[in-house]
XYZ file of C-alpha atoms in Angstrom:
468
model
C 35.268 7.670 -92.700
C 32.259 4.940 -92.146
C 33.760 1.203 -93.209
C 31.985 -2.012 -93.329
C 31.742 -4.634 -91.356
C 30.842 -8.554 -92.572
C 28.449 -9.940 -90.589
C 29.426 -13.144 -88.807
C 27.271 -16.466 -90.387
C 24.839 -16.673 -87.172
C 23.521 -12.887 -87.979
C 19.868 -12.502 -89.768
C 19.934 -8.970 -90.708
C 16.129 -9.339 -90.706
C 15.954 -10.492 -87.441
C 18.172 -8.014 -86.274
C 16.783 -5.211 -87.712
C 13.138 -6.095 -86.591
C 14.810 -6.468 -82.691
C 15.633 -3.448 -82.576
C 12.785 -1.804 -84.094
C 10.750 -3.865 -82.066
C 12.846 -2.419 -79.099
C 12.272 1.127 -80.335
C 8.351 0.444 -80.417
C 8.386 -0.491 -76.644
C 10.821 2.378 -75.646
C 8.214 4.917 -77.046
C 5.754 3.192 -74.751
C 7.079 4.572 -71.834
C 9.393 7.956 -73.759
C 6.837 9.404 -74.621
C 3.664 7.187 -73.968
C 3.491 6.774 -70.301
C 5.118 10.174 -69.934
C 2.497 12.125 -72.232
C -0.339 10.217 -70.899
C 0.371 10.670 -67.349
C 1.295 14.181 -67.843
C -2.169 14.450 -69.622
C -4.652 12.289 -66.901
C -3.355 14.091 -63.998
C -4.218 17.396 -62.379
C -2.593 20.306 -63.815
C -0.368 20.715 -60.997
C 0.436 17.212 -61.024
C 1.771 16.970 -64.878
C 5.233 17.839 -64.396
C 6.118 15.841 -61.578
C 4.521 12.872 -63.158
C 6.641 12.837 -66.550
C 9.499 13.542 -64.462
C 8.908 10.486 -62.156
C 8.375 8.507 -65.683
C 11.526 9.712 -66.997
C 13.526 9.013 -63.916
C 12.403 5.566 -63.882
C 13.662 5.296 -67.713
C 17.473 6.205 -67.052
C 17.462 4.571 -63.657
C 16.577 0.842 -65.293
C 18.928 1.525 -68.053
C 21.702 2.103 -65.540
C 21.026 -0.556 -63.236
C 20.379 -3.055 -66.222
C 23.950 -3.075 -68.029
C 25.509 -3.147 -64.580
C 24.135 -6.640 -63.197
C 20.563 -7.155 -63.696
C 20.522 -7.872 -66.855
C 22.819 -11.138 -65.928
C 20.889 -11.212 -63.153
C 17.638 -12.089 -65.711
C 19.014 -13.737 -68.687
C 22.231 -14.808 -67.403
C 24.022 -17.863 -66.359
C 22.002 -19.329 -62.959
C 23.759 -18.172 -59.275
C 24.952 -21.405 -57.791
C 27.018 -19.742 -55.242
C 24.974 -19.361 -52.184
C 24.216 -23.371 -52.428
C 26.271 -26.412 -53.579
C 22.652 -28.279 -54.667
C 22.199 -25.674 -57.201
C 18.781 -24.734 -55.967
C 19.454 -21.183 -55.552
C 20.275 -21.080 -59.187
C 16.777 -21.791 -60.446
C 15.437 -18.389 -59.028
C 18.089 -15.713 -60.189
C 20.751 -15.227 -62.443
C 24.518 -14.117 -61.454
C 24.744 -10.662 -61.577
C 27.397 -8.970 -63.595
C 27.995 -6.132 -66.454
C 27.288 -6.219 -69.910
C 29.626 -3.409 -71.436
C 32.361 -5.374 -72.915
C 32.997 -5.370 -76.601
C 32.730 -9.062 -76.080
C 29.567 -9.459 -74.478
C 27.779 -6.803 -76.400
C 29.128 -7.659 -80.253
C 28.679 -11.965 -79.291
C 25.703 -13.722 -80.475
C 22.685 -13.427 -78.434
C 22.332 -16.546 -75.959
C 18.926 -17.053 -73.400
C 19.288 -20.446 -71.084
C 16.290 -22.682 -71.794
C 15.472 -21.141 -75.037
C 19.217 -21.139 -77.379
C 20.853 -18.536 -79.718
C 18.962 -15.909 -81.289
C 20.149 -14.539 -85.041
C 21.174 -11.175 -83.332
C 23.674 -9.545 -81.020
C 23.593 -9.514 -77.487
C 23.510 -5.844 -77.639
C 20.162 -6.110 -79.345
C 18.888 -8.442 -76.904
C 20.040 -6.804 -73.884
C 18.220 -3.315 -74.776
C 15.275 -5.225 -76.070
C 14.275 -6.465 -72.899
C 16.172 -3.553 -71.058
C 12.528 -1.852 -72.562
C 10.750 -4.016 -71.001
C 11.949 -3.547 -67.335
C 11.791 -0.118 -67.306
C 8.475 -0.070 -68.175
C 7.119 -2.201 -65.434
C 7.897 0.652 -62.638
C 6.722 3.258 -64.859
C 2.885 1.286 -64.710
C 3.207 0.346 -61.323
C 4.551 4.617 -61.010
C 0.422 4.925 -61.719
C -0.660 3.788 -58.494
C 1.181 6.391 -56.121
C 1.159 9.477 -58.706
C 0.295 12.749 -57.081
C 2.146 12.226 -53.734
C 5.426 9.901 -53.903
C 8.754 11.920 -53.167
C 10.761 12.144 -56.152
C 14.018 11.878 -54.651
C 12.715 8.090 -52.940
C 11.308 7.063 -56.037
C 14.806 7.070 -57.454
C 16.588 4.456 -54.978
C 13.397 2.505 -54.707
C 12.885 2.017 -58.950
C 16.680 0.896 -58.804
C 16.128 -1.581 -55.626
C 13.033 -2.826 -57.599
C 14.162 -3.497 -60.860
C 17.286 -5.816 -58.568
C 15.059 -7.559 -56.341
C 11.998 -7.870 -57.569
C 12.042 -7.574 -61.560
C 14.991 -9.804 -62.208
C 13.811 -12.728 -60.132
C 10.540 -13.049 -61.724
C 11.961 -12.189 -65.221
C 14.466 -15.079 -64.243
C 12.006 -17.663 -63.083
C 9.812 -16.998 -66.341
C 11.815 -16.176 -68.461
C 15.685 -16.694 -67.831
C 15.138 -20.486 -67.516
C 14.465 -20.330 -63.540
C 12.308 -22.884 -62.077
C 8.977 -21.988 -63.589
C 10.216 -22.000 -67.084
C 11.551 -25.607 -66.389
C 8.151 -26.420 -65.096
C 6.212 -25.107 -68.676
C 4.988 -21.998 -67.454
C 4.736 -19.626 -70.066
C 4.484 -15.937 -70.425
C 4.609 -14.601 -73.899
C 5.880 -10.908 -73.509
C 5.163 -10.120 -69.938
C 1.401 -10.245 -68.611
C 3.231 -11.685 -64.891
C 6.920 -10.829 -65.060
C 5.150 -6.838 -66.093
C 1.749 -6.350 -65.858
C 0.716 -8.646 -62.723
C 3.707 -7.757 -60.617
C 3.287 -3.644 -61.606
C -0.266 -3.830 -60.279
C 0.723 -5.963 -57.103
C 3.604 -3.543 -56.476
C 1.685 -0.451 -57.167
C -1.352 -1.550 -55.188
C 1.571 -2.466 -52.290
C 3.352 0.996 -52.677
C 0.081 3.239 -52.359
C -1.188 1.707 -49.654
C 2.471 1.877 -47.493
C 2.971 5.627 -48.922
C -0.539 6.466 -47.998
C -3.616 8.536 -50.050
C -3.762 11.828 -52.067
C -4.789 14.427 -50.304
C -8.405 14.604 -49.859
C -9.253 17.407 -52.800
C -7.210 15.347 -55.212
C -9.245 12.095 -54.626
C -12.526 14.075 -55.016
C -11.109 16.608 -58.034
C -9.634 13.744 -59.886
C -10.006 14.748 -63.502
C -7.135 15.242 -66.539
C -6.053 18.383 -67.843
C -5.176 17.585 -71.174
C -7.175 14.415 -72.502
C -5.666 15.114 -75.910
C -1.989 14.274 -74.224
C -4.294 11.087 -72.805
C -5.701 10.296 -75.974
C -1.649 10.627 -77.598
C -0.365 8.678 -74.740
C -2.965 5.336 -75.613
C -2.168 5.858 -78.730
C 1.120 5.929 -78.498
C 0.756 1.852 -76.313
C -1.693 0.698 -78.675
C 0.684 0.878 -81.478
C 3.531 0.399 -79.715
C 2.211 -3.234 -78.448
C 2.948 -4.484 -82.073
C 6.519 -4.843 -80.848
C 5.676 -5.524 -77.459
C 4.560 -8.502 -78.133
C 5.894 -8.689 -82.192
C 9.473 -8.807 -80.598
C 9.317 -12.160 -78.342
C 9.716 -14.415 -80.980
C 13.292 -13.165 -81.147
C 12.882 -13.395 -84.846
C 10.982 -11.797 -87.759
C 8.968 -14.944 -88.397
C 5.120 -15.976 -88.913
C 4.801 -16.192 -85.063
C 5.592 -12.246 -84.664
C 3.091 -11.951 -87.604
C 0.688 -13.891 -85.625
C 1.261 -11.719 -82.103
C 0.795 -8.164 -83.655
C -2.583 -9.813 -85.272
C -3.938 -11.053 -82.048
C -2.690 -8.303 -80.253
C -4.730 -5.953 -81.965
C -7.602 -7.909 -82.402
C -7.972 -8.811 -79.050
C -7.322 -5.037 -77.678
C -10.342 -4.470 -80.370
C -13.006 -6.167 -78.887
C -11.862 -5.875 -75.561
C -12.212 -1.876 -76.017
C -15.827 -2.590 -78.287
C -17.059 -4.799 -74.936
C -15.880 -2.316 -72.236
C -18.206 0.587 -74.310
C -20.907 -2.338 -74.348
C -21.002 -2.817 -70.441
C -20.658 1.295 -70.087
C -24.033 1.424 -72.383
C -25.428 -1.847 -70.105
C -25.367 -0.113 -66.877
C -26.367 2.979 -67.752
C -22.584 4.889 -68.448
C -21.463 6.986 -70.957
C -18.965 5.439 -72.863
C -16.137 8.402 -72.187
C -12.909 8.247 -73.378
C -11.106 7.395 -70.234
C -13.068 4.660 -69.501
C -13.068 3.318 -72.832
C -9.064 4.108 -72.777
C -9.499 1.251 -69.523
C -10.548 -1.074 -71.909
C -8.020 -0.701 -74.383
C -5.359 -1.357 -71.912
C -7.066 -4.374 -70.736
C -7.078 -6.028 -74.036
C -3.533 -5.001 -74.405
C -2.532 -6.790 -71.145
C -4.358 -9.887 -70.859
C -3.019 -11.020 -74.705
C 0.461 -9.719 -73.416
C 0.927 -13.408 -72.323
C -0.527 -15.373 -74.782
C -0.252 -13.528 -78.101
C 1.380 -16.087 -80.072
C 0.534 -18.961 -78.178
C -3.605 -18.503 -79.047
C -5.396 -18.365 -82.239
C -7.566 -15.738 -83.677
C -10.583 -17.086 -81.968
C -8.976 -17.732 -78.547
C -7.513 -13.809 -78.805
C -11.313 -12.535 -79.096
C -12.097 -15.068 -76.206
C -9.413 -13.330 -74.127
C -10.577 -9.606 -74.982
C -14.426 -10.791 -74.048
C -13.232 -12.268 -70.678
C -10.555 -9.878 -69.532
C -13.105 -6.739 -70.149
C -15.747 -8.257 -68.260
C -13.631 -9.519 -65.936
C -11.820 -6.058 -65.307
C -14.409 -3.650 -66.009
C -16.348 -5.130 -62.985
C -13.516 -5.250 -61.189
C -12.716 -1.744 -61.271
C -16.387 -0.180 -61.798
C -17.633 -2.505 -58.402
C -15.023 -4.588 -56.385
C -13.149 -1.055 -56.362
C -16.077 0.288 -53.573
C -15.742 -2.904 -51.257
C -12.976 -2.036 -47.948
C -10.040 -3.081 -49.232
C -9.464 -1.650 -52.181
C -11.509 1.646 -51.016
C -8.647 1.865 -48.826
C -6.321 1.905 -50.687
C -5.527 5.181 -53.473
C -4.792 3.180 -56.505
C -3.952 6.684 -58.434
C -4.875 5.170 -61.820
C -6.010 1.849 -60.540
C -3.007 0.035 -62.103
C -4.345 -2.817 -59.851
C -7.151 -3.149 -61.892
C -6.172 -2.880 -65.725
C -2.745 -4.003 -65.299
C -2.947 -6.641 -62.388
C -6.119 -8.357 -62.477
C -5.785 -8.248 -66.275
C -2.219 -9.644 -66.760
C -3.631 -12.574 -64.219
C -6.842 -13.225 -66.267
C -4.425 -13.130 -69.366
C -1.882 -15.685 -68.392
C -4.707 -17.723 -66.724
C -6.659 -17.988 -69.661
C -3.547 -19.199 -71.909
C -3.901 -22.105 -70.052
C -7.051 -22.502 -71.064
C -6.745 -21.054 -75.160
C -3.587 -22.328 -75.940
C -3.177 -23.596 -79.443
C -0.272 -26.059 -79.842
C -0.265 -25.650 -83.579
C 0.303 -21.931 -82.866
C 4.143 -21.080 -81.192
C 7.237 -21.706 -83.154
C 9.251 -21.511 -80.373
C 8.572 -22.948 -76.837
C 10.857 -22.993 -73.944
C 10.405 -26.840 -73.228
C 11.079 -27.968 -69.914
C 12.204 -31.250 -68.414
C 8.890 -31.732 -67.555
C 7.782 -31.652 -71.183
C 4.483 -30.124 -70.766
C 4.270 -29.848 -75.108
C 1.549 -31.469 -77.364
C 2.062 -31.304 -81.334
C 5.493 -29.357 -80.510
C 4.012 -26.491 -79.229
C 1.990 -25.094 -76.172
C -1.363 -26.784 -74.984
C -4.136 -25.611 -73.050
C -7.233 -26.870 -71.648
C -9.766 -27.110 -74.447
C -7.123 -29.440 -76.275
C -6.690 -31.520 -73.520
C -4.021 -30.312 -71.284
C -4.854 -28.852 -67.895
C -1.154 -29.106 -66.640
C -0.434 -26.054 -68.475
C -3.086 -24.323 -66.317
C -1.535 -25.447 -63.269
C 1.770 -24.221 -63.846
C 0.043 -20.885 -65.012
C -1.576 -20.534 -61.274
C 1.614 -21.532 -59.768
C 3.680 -19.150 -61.334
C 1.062 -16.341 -60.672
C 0.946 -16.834 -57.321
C 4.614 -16.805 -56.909
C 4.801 -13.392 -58.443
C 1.940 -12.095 -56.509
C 3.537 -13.567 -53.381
C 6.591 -12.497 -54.053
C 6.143 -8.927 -55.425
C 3.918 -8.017 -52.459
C 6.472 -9.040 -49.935
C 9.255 -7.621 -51.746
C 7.484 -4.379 -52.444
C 6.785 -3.339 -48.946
C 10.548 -4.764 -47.673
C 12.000 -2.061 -50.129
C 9.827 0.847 -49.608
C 9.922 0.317 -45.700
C 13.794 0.124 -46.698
C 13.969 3.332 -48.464
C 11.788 5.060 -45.361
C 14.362 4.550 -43.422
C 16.857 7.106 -45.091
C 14.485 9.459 -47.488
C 10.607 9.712 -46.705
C 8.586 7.658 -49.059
C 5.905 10.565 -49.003
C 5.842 14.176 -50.303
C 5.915 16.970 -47.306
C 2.088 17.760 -47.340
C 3.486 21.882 -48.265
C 4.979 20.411 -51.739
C 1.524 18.291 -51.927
C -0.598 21.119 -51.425
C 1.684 23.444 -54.087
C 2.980 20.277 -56.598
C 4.910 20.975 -59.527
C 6.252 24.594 -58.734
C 7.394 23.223 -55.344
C 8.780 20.601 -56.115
C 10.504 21.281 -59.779
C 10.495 24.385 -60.023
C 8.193 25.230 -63.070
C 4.473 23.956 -64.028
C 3.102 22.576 -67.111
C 1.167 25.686 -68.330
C 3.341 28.633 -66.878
C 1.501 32.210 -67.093
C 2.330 34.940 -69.560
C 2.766 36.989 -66.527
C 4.926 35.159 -63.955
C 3.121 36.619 -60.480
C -0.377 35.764 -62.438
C -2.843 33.220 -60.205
C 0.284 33.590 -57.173
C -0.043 34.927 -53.893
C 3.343 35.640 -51.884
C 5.108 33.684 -54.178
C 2.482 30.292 -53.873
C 0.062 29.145 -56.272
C -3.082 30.098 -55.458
C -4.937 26.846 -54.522
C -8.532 27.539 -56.045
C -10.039 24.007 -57.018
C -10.809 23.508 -60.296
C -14.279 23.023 -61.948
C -14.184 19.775 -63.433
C -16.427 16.814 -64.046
C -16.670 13.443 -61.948
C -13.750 11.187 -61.884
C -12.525 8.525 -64.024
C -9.602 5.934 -63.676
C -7.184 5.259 -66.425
């Protein structure tokens, strides 16, 4: 029979309750957001294996997040592999967090305090966030990673890569001391997914040929579902980092929106300026652009500096993607869904640009360092007289960048070692039936469109391509 329990004095039910909503929000980002829209934007044969990769990536996080990296990003700093401490401003001490203790105890983040809510709610709230870093960065090698590689490789990640630049940022590591900020993720998620999947596809190597040149969805309602699904789900993205159902989480969801807004309206302005049509994919790139670059400044900007973002990040990105795409390097490279582009170079031009936007009459909440980099109590850019902000901002960038890149090729040249990092090219030429067993739209009658057992391999009769 259900009994109550009294809430200890440091509990807001409020806050609580909006934590783990906000939580919720950001889980259906990736179940079913990422899954539906990748399963959509791909090739038919493609679908299945990319919502399983998406779901993999899910439960593997989860795992690997109560076990130590959690601690590893929000815990207590690791002083034991140096007596001056310095190792402790770039990682966290790994350990569990399944205890009745650690899970019913108040919520506690070094550098920022107590929160009004369990640990528990804390620990899956961000939990959402690092498993949906691999699933973006999963964008850029859709189509030919192996499936049983990607497994040891998103747990290796999330250890190594994720939790140090979660800790720096976030976790009260050296950067946070310093006064970089990052509201709900545009580095610690968006810059290092497009760094590590830009890393990953060129070290696992193109599609094959017909699916670079046949690149088209099968199912842009599931695409259209799966925006949707972020779009809306970005109101606790960035509506939970206050840690608190307050005016500043009010503030986020408002520029959030706003900024994704005219950052979609100015993508479909420079399709119509050089002679596009403004298609739904491409307009879809937009959207996620304005969603990314006010990722890390949502509550640290006003109204006015959120539609400056969502100009400067379309622009910024759109010509990225629609022109620097064709020069060598990135031609080289098979960004599947050029996660690079709307993910990377946005989440840079995002936390760049609070720098320069930042209103100080705008955060409740700041992590304040010992370098006290605060005017008015809150955060500071540029055009109110601050440029140290800006610096720390293109520090803290370039660490991740750094970092990621290097880190990103040790562990997939790691993982090649024991399971190939690429598909056999007999699964890449079959996909889903080869390599799960089952497709996305199976026949009525089972040997229909097979011969001997094998898909038949007819290419499909689809328009040009388009990135999302």
């Amino acid at each position: 029979m259900p009994f109550a329990v009294e809430a200890p004095s440091w509990l807001s039910s409020g806050d609580t309750s909006w934590q783990m909503t906000a939580a919720t929000l950001v889980g259906l980002m990736s179940v079913p957001g990422l899954v539906v829209l990748y399963g959509g934007v791909m090739q038919k044969r493609w679908s299945v294996n990319s919502m399983m990769l998406a779901f993999a990536a899910f439960a593997v996080v989860l795992v690997v997040w109560v076990l130590w990296a959690f601690n590893m990003s929000f815990g207590a700093p690791f002083h034991g592999l140096s007596h001056s401490g310095f190792f402790g401003n770039f990682i966290g001490k790994p350990g569990a967090v399944l205890s009745h203790t650690e899970l019913q105890h108040q919520s506690d983040i070094p550098n920022i305090g107590t929160q009004a809510f369990p640990k528990s709610a804390l620990v899956y709230f961000q939990f959402v966030f690092a498993a949906i870093t691999p699933i973006l960065m999963l964008g850029s090698v859709l189509g030919r990673v192996n499936f049983k590689a990607w497994i040891p490789f998103v747990a290796l990640w999330a250890t190594v890569v994720y939790s140090v630049d979660a800790f720096l940022i976030w976790g009260g590591g050296f950067f946070a001391q310093h006064g970089a900020v990052d509201y709900s993720g545009g580095y610690v998620i968006h810059l290092s997914a497009g760094v590590g999947g830009f890393v990953a596809a060129a070290v696992i190597g193109p599609r094959l040929q017909r699916d670079r040149e046949v690149d088209a969805p099968n199912n842009v309602a599931m695409v259209a579902l799966g925006a949707g699904l972020l779009w809306l789900g970005w109101n606790g993205f960035n509506g939970g980092d206050p840690y608190a159902s307050n005016m500043s989480a009010a503030a986020a969801i408002l520029n959030t929106n706003l900024c994704t807004a005219v950052a979609f309206l100015v993508w479909v302005g420079w399709d119509y300026m050089t002679g596009r049509k403004p298609g739904l994919l491409s307009g879809i790139n937009g959207m996620i652009t304005g969603l990314v670059a006010i990722t890390p400044a949502a509550g640290y900007v006003n109204g006015w500096g959120a539609i400056a973002l969502g100009v400067n990040a379309s622009t910024l990105v759109y010509f990225a993607l629609n022109y620097l795409s064709r020069t060598r390097l990135f031609r080289r490279v098979d960004d599947t869904l050029g996660v690079v582009y709307t993910h990377g170079f946005a989440g840079l031009a995002g936390g760049l640009l609070v720098g320069v936007f930042a209103d100080p009459n705008m955060a409740l909440f700041y992590n304040k360092g010992k370098h006290g980099l605060t005017t008015g109590g809150g955060v500071a850019g540029l055009i109110h007289g601050n440029w140290t902000l800006l610096k720390w901002q293109f520090f803290a960038a370039l660490f991740v960048i750094c970092w990621t890149a290097i880190a990103t090729y040790g562990l997939l040249k790691l993982v090649g070692l024991f399971i190939p990092l690429r598909m056999s090219e007999k699964n890449m030429e079959i996909g889903d039936v080869a390599e799960h067993g089952h497709e996305v739209y199976p026949a009525d009658v089972p040997s229909l469109g097979y011969a001997g057992g094998v898909p038949a391999l007819a290419p499909e009769p689809v328009p040009a391509p388009s990135r999302v």
